[in-house]
């Protein structure tokens, strides 16, 4: 269970802040530690808040447990599947013959090719061979 714990700690100087952060980060289960004013914000998994507060009192000074709250993971909402309705397939566009090859690129027996532009939303049932 992820937790977010806020502990009010008496921190007058930079040395006290650093010491409080070291003590909090050394506790088991702690992932992040942040200082917001005179409060220490600790988050992690299965943290013993009473033990952490007691340890801060011994090593830093005055410490009071303010808030313990459970942090819920943000789960993406399941995507709703659209009901598939049978779509009427559009007729294939007529094939256009390619322009004949210029005589200097191909031999005179150049085969004539046909090219079709098929739209992306077109069903694969229409096949030109």
PDB file of C-alpha atoms in Angstrom:
ATOM      1  CA  UNK A   1       0.000   0.000   0.000  1.00  0.00           C
ATOM      2  CA  UNK A   2       1.468   3.349  -1.045  1.00  0.00           C
ATOM      3  CA  UNK A   3       1.449   6.023   1.606  1.00  0.00           C
ATOM      4  CA  UNK A   4       2.097   9.719   1.901  1.00  0.00           C
ATOM      5  CA  UNK A   5       3.151  10.846   5.386  1.00  0.00           C
ATOM      6  CA  UNK A   6       3.560  14.439   6.541  1.00  0.00           C
ATOM      7  CA  UNK A   7       5.611  14.993   9.697  1.00  0.00           C
ATOM      8  CA  UNK A   8       6.136  18.390  11.292  1.00  0.00           C
ATOM      9  CA  UNK A   9       9.801  18.589  12.324  1.00  0.00           C
ATOM     10  CA  UNK A  10      11.634  21.385  14.120  1.00  0.00           C
ATOM     11  CA  UNK A  11      14.334  22.330  11.592  1.00  0.00           C
ATOM     12  CA  UNK A  12      16.106  25.634  12.277  1.00  0.00           C
ATOM     13  CA  UNK A  13      19.172  25.263  10.092  1.00  0.00           C
ATOM     14  CA  UNK A  14      20.253  23.586   6.869  1.00  0.00           C
ATOM     15  CA  UNK A  15      22.164  20.956   8.845  1.00  0.00           C
ATOM     16  CA  UNK A  16      18.911  19.905  10.623  1.00  0.00           C
ATOM     17  CA  UNK A  17      17.058  19.665   7.288  1.00  0.00           C
ATOM     18  CA  UNK A  18      19.776  17.465   5.802  1.00  0.00           C
ATOM     19  CA  UNK A  19      19.852  15.251   8.884  1.00  0.00           C
ATOM     20  CA  UNK A  20      16.051  14.895   8.893  1.00  0.00           C
ATOM     21  CA  UNK A  21      16.059  13.951   5.207  1.00  0.00           C
ATOM     22  CA  UNK A  22      18.837  11.380   5.769  1.00  0.00           C
ATOM     23  CA  UNK A  23      16.956   9.813   8.681  1.00  0.00           C
ATOM     24  CA  UNK A  24      13.706   9.688   6.720  1.00  0.00           C
ATOM     25  CA  UNK A  25      15.325   8.289   3.573  1.00  0.00           C
ATOM     26  CA  UNK A  26      17.067   5.535   5.545  1.00  0.00           C
ATOM     27  CA  UNK A  27      13.721   4.164   6.829  1.00  0.00           C
ATOM     28  CA  UNK A  28      12.461   1.000   5.167  1.00  0.00           C
ATOM     29  CA  UNK A  29       9.936   1.426   2.367  1.00  0.00           C
ATOM     30  CA  UNK A  30      10.630   5.118   1.719  1.00  0.00           C
ATOM     31  CA  UNK A  31      10.726   6.150  -1.957  1.00  0.00           C
ATOM     32  CA  UNK A  32      10.761   9.965  -1.819  1.00  0.00           C
ATOM     33  CA  UNK A  33      11.468  12.603   0.815  1.00  0.00           C
ATOM     34  CA  UNK A  34      10.763  16.322   0.451  1.00  0.00           C
ATOM     35  CA  UNK A  35      10.883  19.335   2.759  1.00  0.00           C
ATOM     36  CA  UNK A  36       8.016  21.822   2.562  1.00  0.00           C
ATOM     37  CA  UNK A  37       8.618  24.596   5.053  1.00  0.00           C
ATOM     38  CA  UNK A  38       8.847  22.974   8.477  1.00  0.00           C
ATOM     39  CA  UNK A  39       7.194  19.752   7.304  1.00  0.00           C
ATOM     40  CA  UNK A  40       8.781  16.603   5.974  1.00  0.00           C
ATOM     41  CA  UNK A  41       6.761  14.856   3.235  1.00  0.00           C
ATOM     42  CA  UNK A  42       7.637  11.166   2.957  1.00  0.00           C
ATOM     43  CA  UNK A  43       6.103   8.759   0.455  1.00  0.00           C
ATOM     44  CA  UNK A  44       6.662   5.074  -0.045  1.00  0.00           C
ATOM     45  CA  UNK A  45       5.270   1.593   0.450  1.00  0.00           C
ATOM     46  CA  UNK A  46       4.366   0.161   3.891  1.00  0.00           C
ATOM     47  CA  UNK A  47       6.186   2.781   5.984  1.00  0.00           C
ATOM     48  CA  UNK A  48       5.947   2.503   9.764  1.00  0.00           C
ATOM     49  CA  UNK A  49       5.001   6.137  10.487  1.00  0.00           C
ATOM     50  CA  UNK A  50       5.245   5.858  14.290  1.00  0.00           C
ATOM     51  CA  UNK A  51       8.725   4.331  14.086  1.00  0.00           C
ATOM     52  CA  UNK A  52       9.851   7.024  11.630  1.00  0.00           C
ATOM     53  CA  UNK A  53       8.502   9.815  13.868  1.00  0.00           C
ATOM     54  CA  UNK A  54      10.191   8.302  16.936  1.00  0.00           C
ATOM     55  CA  UNK A  55      13.498   8.045  15.064  1.00  0.00           C
ATOM     56  CA  UNK A  56      13.230  11.700  13.951  1.00  0.00           C
ATOM     57  CA  UNK A  57      12.567  12.772  17.572  1.00  0.00           C
ATOM     58  CA  UNK A  58      15.680  10.955  18.784  1.00  0.00           C
ATOM     59  CA  UNK A  59      18.047  12.166  16.061  1.00  0.00           C
ATOM     60  CA  UNK A  60      16.727  15.612  15.026  1.00  0.00           C
ATOM     61  CA  UNK A  61      14.425  16.992  17.681  1.00  0.00           C
ATOM     62  CA  UNK A  62      10.735  17.785  17.966  1.00  0.00           C
ATOM     63  CA  UNK A  63       8.658  15.772  15.460  1.00  0.00           C
ATOM     64  CA  UNK A  64       4.899  15.429  15.245  1.00  0.00           C
ATOM     65  CA  UNK A  65       2.951  13.173  12.914  1.00  0.00           C
ATOM     66  CA  UNK A  66       0.462  15.323  10.961  1.00  0.00           C
ATOM     67  CA  UNK A  67      -1.088  13.228   8.200  1.00  0.00           C
ATOM     68  CA  UNK A  68      -0.949   9.640   6.960  1.00  0.00           C
ATOM     69  CA  UNK A  69      -2.840   9.086   3.732  1.00  0.00           C
ATOM     70  CA  UNK A  70      -3.061   6.277   1.238  1.00  0.00           C
ATOM     71  CA  UNK A  71      -2.021   7.146  -2.299  1.00  0.00           C
ATOM     72  CA  UNK A  72      -4.066   5.404  -4.952  1.00  0.00           C
ATOM     73  CA  UNK A  73      -2.462   4.598  -8.270  1.00  0.00           C
ATOM     74  CA  UNK A  74      -4.019   6.322 -11.224  1.00  0.00           C
ATOM     75  CA  UNK A  75      -5.481   3.562 -13.305  1.00  0.00           C
ATOM     76  CA  UNK A  76      -6.430   4.422 -16.842  1.00  0.00           C
ATOM     77  CA  UNK A  77     -10.118   4.098 -17.507  1.00  0.00           C
ATOM     78  CA  UNK A  78     -10.917   1.068 -19.607  1.00  0.00           C
ATOM     79  CA  UNK A  79     -11.472   2.086 -23.177  1.00  0.00           C
ATOM     80  CA  UNK A  80     -15.003   1.597 -24.326  1.00  0.00           C
ATOM     81  CA  UNK A  81     -15.221  -0.585 -27.355  1.00  0.00           C
ATOM     82  CA  UNK A  82     -17.316   0.853 -30.102  1.00  0.00           C
ATOM     83  CA  UNK A  83     -20.058  -1.406 -31.263  1.00  0.00           C
ATOM     84  CA  UNK A  84     -19.096  -2.649 -34.648  1.00  0.00           C
ATOM     85  CA  UNK A  85     -21.836  -2.082 -37.156  1.00  0.00           C
ATOM     86  CA  UNK A  86     -21.519  -3.628 -40.570  1.00  0.00           C
ATOM     87  CA  UNK A  87     -20.475  -0.896 -42.932  1.00  0.00           C
ATOM     88  CA  UNK A  88     -21.499  -0.873 -46.509  1.00  0.00           C
ATOM     89  CA  UNK A  89     -18.416  -1.107 -48.632  1.00  0.00           C
ATOM     90  CA  UNK A  90     -17.904   1.629 -51.137  1.00  0.00           C
ATOM     91  CA  UNK A  91     -17.433   0.575 -54.726  1.00  0.00           C
ATOM     92  CA  UNK A  92     -13.899   0.574 -55.990  1.00  0.00           C
ATOM     93  CA  UNK A  93     -12.908   3.643 -57.929  1.00  0.00           C
ATOM     94  CA  UNK A  94     -12.372   2.895 -61.606  1.00  0.00           C
ATOM     95  CA  UNK A  95      -8.812   2.065 -62.546  1.00  0.00           C
ATOM     96  CA  UNK A  96      -6.986   4.539 -64.700  1.00  0.00           C
ATOM     97  CA  UNK A  97      -4.427   3.392 -67.247  1.00  0.00           C
ATOM     98  CA  UNK A  98      -0.964   4.750 -66.730  1.00  0.00           C
ATOM     99  CA  UNK A  99       0.540   7.031 -69.260  1.00  0.00           C
ATOM    100  CA  UNK A 100       2.420   5.086 -71.877  1.00  0.00           C
ATOM    101  CA  UNK A 101       6.172   4.830 -71.484  1.00  0.00           C
ATOM    102  CA  UNK A 102       8.214   7.289 -73.499  1.00  0.00           C
ATOM    103  CA  UNK A 103       9.994   5.515 -76.359  1.00  0.00           C
ATOM    104  CA  UNK A 104      13.470   6.388 -75.105  1.00  0.00           C
ATOM    105  CA  UNK A 105      12.895   4.669 -71.678  1.00  0.00           C
ATOM    106  CA  UNK A 106      11.219   1.416 -72.735  1.00  0.00           C
ATOM    107  CA  UNK A 107      11.352  -0.891 -75.705  1.00  0.00           C
ATOM    108  CA  UNK A 108       8.366  -0.667 -78.067  1.00  0.00           C
ATOM    109  CA  UNK A 109       6.759  -3.712 -76.435  1.00  0.00           C
ATOM    110  CA  UNK A 110       6.253  -1.887 -73.123  1.00  0.00           C
ATOM    111  CA  UNK A 111       3.290  -3.475 -71.274  1.00  0.00           C
ATOM    112  CA  UNK A 112       0.514  -1.208 -70.212  1.00  0.00           C
ATOM    113  CA  UNK A 113      -0.062  -1.067 -66.431  1.00  0.00           C
ATOM    114  CA  UNK A 114      -3.131  -0.025 -64.507  1.00  0.00           C
ATOM    115  CA  UNK A 115      -3.016   1.854 -61.253  1.00  0.00           C
ATOM    116  CA  UNK A 116      -5.774   2.237 -58.672  1.00  0.00           C
ATOM    117  CA  UNK A 117      -5.909   4.545 -55.701  1.00  0.00           C
ATOM    118  CA  UNK A 118      -7.671   2.747 -52.863  1.00  0.00           C
ATOM    119  CA  UNK A 119      -8.849   4.895 -49.951  1.00  0.00           C
ATOM    120  CA  UNK A 120      -7.571   3.923 -46.490  1.00  0.00           C
ATOM    121  CA  UNK A 121     -11.066   3.281 -45.123  1.00  0.00           C
ATOM    122  CA  UNK A 122     -11.944   0.977 -48.011  1.00  0.00           C
ATOM    123  CA  UNK A 123     -12.831  -2.613 -47.107  1.00  0.00           C
ATOM    124  CA  UNK A 124     -10.395  -5.317 -48.245  1.00  0.00           C
ATOM    125  CA  UNK A 125     -13.174  -7.207 -50.022  1.00  0.00           C
ATOM    126  CA  UNK A 126     -12.578  -5.367 -53.273  1.00  0.00           C
ATOM    127  CA  UNK A 127      -9.479  -6.822 -54.910  1.00  0.00           C
ATOM    128  CA  UNK A 128      -8.223  -6.025 -58.367  1.00  0.00           C
ATOM    129  CA  UNK A 129      -6.010  -8.617 -59.963  1.00  0.00           C
TER     130      UNK A 129
END
